[in-house]
PDB file of C-alpha atoms and ligand atoms in Angstrom:
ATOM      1  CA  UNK A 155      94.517  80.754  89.120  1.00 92.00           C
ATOM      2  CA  UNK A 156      94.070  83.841  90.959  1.00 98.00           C
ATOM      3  CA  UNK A 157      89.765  84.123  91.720  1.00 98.00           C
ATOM      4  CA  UNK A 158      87.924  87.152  90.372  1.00 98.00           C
ATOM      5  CA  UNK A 159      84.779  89.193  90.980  1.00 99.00           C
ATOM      6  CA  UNK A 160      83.625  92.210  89.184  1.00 99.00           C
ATOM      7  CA  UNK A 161      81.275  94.828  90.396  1.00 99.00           C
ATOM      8  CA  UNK A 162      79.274  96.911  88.295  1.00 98.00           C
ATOM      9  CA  UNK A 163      76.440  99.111  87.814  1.00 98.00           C
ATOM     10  CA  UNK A 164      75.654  99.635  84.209  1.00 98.00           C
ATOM     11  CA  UNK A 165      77.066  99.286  80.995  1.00 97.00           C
ATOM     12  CA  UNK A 166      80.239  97.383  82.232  1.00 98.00           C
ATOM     13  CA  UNK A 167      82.852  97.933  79.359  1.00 98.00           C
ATOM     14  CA  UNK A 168      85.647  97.770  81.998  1.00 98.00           C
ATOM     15  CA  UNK A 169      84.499  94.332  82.936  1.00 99.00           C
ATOM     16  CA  UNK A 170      84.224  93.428  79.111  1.00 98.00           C
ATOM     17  CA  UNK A 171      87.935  94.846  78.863  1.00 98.00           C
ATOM     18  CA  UNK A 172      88.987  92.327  81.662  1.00 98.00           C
ATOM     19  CA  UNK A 173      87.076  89.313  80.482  1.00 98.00           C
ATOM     20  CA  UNK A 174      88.604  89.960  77.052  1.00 98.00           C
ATOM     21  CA  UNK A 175      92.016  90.213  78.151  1.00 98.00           C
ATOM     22  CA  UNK A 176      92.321  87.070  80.513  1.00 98.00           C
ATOM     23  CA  UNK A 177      91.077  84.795  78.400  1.00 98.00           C
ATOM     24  CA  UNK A 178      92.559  86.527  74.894  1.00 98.00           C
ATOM     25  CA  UNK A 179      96.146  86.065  76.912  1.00 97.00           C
ATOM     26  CA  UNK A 180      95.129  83.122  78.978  1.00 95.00           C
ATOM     27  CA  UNK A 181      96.073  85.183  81.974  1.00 97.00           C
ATOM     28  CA  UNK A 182      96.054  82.904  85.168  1.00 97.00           C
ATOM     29  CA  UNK A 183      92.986  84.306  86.460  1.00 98.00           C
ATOM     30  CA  UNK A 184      89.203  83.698  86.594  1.00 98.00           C
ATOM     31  CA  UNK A 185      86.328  85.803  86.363  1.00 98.00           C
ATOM     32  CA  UNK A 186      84.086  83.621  88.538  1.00 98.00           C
ATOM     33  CA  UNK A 187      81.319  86.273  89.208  1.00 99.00           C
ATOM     34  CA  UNK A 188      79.877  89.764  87.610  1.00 99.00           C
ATOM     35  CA  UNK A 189      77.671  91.232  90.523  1.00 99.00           C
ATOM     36  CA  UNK A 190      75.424  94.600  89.291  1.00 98.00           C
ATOM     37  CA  UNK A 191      73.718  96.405  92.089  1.00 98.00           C
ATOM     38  CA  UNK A 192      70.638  96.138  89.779  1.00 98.00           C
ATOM     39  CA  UNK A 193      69.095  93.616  87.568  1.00 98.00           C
ATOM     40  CA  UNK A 194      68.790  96.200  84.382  1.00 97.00           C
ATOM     41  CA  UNK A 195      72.768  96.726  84.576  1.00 98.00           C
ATOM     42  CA  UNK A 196      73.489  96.003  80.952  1.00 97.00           C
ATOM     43  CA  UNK A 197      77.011  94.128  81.229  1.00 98.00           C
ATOM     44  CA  UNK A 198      75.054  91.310  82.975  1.00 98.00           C
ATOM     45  CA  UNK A 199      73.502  90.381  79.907  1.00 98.00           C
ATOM     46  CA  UNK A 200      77.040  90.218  78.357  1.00 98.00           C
ATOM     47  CA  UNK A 201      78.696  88.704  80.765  1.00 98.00           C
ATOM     48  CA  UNK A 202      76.018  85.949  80.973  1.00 98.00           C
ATOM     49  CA  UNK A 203      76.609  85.306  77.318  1.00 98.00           C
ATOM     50  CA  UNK A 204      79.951  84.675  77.944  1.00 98.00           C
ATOM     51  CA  UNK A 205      78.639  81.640  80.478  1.00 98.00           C
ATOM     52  CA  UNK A 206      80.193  83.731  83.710  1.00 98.00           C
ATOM     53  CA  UNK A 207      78.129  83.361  86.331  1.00 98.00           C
ATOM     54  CA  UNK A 208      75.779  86.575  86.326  1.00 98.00           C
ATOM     55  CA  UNK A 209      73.955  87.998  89.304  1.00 98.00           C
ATOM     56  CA  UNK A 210      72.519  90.960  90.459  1.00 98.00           C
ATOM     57  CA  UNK A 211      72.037  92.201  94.344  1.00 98.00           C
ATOM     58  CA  UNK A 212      69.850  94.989  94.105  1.00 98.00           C
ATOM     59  CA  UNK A 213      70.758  98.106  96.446  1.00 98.00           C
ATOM     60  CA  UNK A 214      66.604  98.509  96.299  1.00 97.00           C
ATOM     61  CA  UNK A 215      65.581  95.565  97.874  1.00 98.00           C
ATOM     62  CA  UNK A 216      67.283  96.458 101.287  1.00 98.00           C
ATOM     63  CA  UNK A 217      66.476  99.131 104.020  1.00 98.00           C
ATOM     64  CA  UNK A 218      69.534 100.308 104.822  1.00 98.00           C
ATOM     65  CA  UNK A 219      73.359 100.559 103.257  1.00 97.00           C
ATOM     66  CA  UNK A 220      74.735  98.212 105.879  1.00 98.00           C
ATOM     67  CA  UNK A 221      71.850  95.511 105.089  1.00 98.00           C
ATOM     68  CA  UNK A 222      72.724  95.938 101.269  1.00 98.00           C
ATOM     69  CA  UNK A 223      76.390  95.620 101.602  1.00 98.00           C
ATOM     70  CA  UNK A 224      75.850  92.552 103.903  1.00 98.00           C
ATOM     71  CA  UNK A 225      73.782  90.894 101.276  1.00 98.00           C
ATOM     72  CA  UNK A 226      76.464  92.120  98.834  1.00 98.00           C
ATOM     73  CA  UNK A 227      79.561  90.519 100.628  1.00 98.00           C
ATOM     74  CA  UNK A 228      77.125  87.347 101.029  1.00 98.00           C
ATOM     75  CA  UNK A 229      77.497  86.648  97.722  1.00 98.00           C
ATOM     76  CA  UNK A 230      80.819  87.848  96.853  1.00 99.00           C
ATOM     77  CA  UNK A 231      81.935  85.546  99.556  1.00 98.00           C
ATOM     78  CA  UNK A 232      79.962  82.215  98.042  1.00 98.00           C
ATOM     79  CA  UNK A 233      82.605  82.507  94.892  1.00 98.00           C
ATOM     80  CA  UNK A 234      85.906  82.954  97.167  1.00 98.00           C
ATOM     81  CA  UNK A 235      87.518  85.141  95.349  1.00 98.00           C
ATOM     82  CA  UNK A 236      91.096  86.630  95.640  1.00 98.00           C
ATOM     83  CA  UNK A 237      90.461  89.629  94.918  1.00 98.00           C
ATOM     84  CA  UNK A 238      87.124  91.960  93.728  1.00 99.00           C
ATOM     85  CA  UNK A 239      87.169  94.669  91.135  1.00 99.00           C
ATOM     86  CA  UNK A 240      85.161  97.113  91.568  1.00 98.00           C
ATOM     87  CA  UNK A 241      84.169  98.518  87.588  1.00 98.00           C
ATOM     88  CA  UNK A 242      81.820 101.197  87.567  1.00 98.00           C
ATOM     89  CA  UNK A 243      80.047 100.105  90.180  1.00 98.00           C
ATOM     90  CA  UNK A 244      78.581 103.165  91.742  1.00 97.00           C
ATOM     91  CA  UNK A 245      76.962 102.404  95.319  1.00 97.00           C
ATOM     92  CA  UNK A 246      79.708 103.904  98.156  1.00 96.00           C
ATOM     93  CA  UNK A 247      80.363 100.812 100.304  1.00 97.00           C
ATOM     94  CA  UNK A 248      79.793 100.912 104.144  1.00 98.00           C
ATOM     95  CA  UNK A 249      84.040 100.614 106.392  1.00 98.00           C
ATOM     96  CA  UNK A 250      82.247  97.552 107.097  1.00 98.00           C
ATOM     97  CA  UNK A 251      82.216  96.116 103.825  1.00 98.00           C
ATOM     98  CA  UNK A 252      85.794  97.600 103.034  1.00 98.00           C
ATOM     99  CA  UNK A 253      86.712  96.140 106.021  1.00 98.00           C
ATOM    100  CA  UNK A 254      86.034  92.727 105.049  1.00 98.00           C
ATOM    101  CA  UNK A 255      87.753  92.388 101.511  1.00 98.00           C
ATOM    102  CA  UNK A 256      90.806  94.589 103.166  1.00 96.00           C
ATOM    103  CA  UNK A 257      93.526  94.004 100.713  1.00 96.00           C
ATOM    104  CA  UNK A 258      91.697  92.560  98.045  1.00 98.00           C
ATOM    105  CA  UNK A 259      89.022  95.604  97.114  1.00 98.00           C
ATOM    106  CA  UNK A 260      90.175  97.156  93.735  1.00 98.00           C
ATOM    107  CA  UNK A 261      88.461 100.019  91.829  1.00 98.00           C
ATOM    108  CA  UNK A 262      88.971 102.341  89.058  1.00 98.00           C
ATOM    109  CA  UNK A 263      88.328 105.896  88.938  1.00 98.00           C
ATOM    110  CA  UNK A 264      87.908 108.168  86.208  1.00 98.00           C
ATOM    111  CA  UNK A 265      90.246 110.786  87.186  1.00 99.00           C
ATOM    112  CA  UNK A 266      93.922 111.464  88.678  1.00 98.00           C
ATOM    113  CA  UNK A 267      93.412 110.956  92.370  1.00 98.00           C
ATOM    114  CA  UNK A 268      93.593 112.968  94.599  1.00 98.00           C
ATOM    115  CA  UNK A 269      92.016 115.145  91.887  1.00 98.00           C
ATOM    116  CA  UNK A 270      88.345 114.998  91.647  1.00 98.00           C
ATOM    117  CA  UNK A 271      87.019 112.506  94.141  1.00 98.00           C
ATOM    118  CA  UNK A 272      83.244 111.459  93.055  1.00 98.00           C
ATOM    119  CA  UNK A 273      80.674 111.944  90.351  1.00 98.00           C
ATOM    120  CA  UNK A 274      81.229 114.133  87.395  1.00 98.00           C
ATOM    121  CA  UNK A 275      85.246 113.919  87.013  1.00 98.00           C
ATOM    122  CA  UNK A 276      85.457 115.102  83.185  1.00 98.00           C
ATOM    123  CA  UNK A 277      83.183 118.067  83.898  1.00 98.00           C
ATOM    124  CA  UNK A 278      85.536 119.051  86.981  1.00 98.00           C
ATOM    125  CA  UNK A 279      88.730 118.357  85.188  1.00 98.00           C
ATOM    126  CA  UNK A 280      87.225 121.199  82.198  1.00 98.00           C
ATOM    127  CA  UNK A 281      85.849 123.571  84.709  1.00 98.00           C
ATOM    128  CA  UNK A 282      89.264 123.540  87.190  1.00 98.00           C
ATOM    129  CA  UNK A 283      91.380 123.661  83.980  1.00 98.00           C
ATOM    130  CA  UNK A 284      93.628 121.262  84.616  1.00 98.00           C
ATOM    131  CA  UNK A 285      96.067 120.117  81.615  1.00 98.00           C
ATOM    132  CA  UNK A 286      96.296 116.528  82.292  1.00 98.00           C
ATOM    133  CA  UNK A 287      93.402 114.228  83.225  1.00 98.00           C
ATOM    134  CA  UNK A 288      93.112 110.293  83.294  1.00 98.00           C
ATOM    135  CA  UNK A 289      92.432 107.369  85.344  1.00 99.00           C
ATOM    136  CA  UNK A 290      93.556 105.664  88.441  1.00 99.00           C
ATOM    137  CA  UNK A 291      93.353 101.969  89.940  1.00 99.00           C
ATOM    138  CA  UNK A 292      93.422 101.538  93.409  1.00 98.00           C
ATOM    139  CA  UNK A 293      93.387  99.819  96.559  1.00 98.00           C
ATOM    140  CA  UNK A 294      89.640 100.777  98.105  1.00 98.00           C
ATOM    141  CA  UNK A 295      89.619 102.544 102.093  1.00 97.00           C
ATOM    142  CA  UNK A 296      86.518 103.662 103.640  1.00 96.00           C
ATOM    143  CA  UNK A 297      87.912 106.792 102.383  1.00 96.00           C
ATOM    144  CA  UNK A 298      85.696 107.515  98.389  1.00 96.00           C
ATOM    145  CA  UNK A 299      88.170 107.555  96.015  1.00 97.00           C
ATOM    146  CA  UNK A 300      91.096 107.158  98.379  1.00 96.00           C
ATOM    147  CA  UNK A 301      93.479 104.217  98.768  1.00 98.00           C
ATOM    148  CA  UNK A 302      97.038 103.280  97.578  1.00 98.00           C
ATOM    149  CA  UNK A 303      97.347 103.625  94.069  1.00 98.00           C
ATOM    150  CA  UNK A 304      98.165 100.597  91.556  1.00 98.00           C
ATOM    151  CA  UNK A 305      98.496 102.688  88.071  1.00 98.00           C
ATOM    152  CA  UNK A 306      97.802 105.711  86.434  1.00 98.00           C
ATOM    153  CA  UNK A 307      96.993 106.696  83.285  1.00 98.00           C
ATOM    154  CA  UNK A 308      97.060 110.234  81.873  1.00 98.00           C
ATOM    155  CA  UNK A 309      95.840 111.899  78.475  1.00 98.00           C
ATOM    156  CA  UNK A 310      96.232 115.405  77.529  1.00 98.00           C
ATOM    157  CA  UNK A 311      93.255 117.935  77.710  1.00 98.00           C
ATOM    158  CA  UNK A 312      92.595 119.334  74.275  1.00 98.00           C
ATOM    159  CA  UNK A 313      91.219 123.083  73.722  1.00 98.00           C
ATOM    160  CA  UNK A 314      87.815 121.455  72.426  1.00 98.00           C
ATOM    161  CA  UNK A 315      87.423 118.803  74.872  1.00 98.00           C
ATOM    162  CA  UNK A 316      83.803 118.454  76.476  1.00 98.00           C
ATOM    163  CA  UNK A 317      83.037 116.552  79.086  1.00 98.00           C
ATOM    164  CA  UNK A 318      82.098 113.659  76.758  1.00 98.00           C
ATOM    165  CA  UNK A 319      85.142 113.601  74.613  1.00 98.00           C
ATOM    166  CA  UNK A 320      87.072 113.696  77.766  1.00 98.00           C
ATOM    167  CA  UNK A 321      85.162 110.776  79.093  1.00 98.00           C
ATOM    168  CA  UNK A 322      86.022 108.602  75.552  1.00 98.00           C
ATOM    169  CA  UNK A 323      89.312 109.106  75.811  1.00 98.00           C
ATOM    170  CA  UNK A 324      89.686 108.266  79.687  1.00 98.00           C
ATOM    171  CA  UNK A 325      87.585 105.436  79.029  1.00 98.00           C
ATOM    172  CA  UNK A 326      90.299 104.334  76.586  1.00 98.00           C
ATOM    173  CA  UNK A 327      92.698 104.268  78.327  1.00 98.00           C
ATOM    174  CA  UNK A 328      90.517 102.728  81.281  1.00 98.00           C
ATOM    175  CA  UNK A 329      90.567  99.236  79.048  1.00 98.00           C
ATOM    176  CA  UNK A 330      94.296  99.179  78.993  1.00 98.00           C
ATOM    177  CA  UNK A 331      95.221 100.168  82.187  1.00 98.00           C
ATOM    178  CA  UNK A 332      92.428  97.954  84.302  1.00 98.00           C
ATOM    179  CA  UNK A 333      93.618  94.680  82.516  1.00 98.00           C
ATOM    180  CA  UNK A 334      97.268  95.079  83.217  1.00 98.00           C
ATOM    181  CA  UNK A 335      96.443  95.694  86.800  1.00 98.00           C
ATOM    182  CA  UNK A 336      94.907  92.647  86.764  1.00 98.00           C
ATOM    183  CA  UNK A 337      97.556  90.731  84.891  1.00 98.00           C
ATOM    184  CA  UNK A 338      99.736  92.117  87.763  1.00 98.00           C
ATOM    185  CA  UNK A 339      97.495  90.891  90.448  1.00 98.00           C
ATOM    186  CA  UNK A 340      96.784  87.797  88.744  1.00 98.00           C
ATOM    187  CA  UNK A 341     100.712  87.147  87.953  1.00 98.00           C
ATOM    188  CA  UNK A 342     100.845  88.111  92.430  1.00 98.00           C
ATOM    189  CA  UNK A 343     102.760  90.927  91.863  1.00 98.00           C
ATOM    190  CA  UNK A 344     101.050  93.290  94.016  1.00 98.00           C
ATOM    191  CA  UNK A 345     101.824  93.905  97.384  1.00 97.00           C
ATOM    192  CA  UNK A 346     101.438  96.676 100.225  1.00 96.00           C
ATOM    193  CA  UNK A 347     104.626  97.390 101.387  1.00 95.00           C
ATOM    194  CA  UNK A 348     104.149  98.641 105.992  1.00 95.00           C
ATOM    195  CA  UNK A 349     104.383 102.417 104.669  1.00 95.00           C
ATOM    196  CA  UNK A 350     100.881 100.836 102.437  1.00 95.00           C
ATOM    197  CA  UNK A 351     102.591 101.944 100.178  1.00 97.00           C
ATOM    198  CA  UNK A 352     101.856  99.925  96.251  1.00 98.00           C
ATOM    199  CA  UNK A 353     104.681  97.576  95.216  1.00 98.00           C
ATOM    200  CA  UNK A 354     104.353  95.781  92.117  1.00 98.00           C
ATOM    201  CA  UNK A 355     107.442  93.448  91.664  1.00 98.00           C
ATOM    202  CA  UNK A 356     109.196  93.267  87.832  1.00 98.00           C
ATOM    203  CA  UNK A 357     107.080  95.819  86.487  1.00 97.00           C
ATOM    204  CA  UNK A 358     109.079  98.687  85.239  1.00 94.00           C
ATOM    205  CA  UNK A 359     106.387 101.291  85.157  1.00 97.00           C
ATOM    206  CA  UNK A 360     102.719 101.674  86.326  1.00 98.00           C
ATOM    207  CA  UNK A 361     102.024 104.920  84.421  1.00 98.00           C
ATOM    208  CA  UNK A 362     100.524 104.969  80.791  1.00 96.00           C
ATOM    209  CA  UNK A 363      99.774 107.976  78.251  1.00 97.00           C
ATOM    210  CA  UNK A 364      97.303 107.954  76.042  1.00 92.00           C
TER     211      UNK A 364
HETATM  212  C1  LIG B 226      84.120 104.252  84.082  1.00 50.76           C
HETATM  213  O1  LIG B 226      84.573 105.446  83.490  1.00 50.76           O
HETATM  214  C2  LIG B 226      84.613 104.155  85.506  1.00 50.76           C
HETATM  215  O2  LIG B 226      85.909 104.645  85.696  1.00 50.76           O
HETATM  216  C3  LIG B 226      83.608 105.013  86.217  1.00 50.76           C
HETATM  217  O3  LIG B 226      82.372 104.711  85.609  1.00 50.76           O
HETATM  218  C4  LIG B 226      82.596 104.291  84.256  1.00 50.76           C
HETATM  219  C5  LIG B 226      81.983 102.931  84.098  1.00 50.76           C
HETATM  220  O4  LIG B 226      82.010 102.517  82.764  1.00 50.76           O
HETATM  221  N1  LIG B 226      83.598 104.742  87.610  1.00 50.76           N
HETATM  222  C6  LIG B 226      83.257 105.635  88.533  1.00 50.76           C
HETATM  223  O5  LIG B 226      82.925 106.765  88.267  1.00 50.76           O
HETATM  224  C7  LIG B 226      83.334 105.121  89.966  1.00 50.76           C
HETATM  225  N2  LIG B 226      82.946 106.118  90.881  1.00 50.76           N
HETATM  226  P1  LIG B 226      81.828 100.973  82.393  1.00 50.76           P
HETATM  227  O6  LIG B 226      80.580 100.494  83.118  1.00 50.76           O
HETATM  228  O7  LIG B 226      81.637 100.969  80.918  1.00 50.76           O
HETATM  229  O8  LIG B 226      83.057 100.234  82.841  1.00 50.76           O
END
């Protein structure tokens, strides 16, 4: 089966919403790793209990970014995976680092790139006043936030919305759209056509509405 690593930083209910759908649907795929960037991240604990193999490489212990995202690819590399999902993990990684899992870095971000690169994307969805917000997966550049896009999800903006309530419902529609991306990958049909361009072969649609 296709070989897995998730990256996170804190609570991790993206990871839990990949976990639970691989082995709910016996996806051929393996989560062989979670990696936090801290010890304290809480989805370790979780994924620990589910007997994955838990670690943490903490961004603290090293000097510089380059010497933490060497460390970091050290121990991706020990569990050979296909691909690594990046899922809430919140450290920007070095072009090094990119470099090295070229073509097999994935990552979700809470908004509709190229909208709102970076922190805070509810708040700067409500403030710019945009009608539609969501979620992307990606293929991860040097660029932040940047990189040929997988799926999309949207959901409406409502007159009431805060940031929070914003964030819920993205987060939503996070756990559906991160484990049929994976499904896809783990099924190998994801490619990057020359233009690097996203193909995704016998999938009819990559967009989802909440
Ligand atoms: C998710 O909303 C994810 O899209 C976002 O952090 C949250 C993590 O939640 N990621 C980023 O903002 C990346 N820059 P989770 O730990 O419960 O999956």
């Amino acid at each position: 089966g296709c070989r897995l690593v998730v990256l996170i930083s804190g609570r991790g209910s993206n990871m839990q919403a990949i976990v639970n759908t691989v082995r709910d649907h016996a996806l051929p795929a393996e989560i062989c790793a979670v990696i936090a960037n801290k010890a304290e991240a809480a989805g370790l604990e979780w994924a620990g209990a589910q007997g994955i193999a838990s670690l943490s490489v903490a961004h603290r212990d090293y000097p510089s970014r380059e010497a933490f995202d060497a460390a970091l690819a050290a121990a991706i590399d020990a569990f050979e995976p296909d691909y690594v999902l990046l899922a809430g993990f919140m450290r920007v990684l070095t072009p090094g680092f990119v470099e090295h899992f070229n073509g097999r870095l994935i990552n979700i971000h809470p908004s509709l790139l190229p909208a709102f690169p970076g922190m805070h994307t509810h708040q700067q969805a409500l403030a710019t006043g945009v009608q539609w917000h969501g979620c992307t997966v990606h293929f991860v550049t040097p660029v932040l936030d940047h990189g040929p896009i997988i799926a999309q999800g949207a959901v409406a903006v409502q007159s009431d919305d805060t940031p929070d309530s914003l964030a819920r419902r993205v987060l939503q529609l996070e756990h559906r759209l991160y484990p049929d991306v994976v499904r896809w990958l783990a099924e190998g049909r994801v490619s990057l056509d020359a233009m690097q361009r996203v193909q995704v072969h016998g999938v009819a649609s990559r967009s989802f509405v909440l």
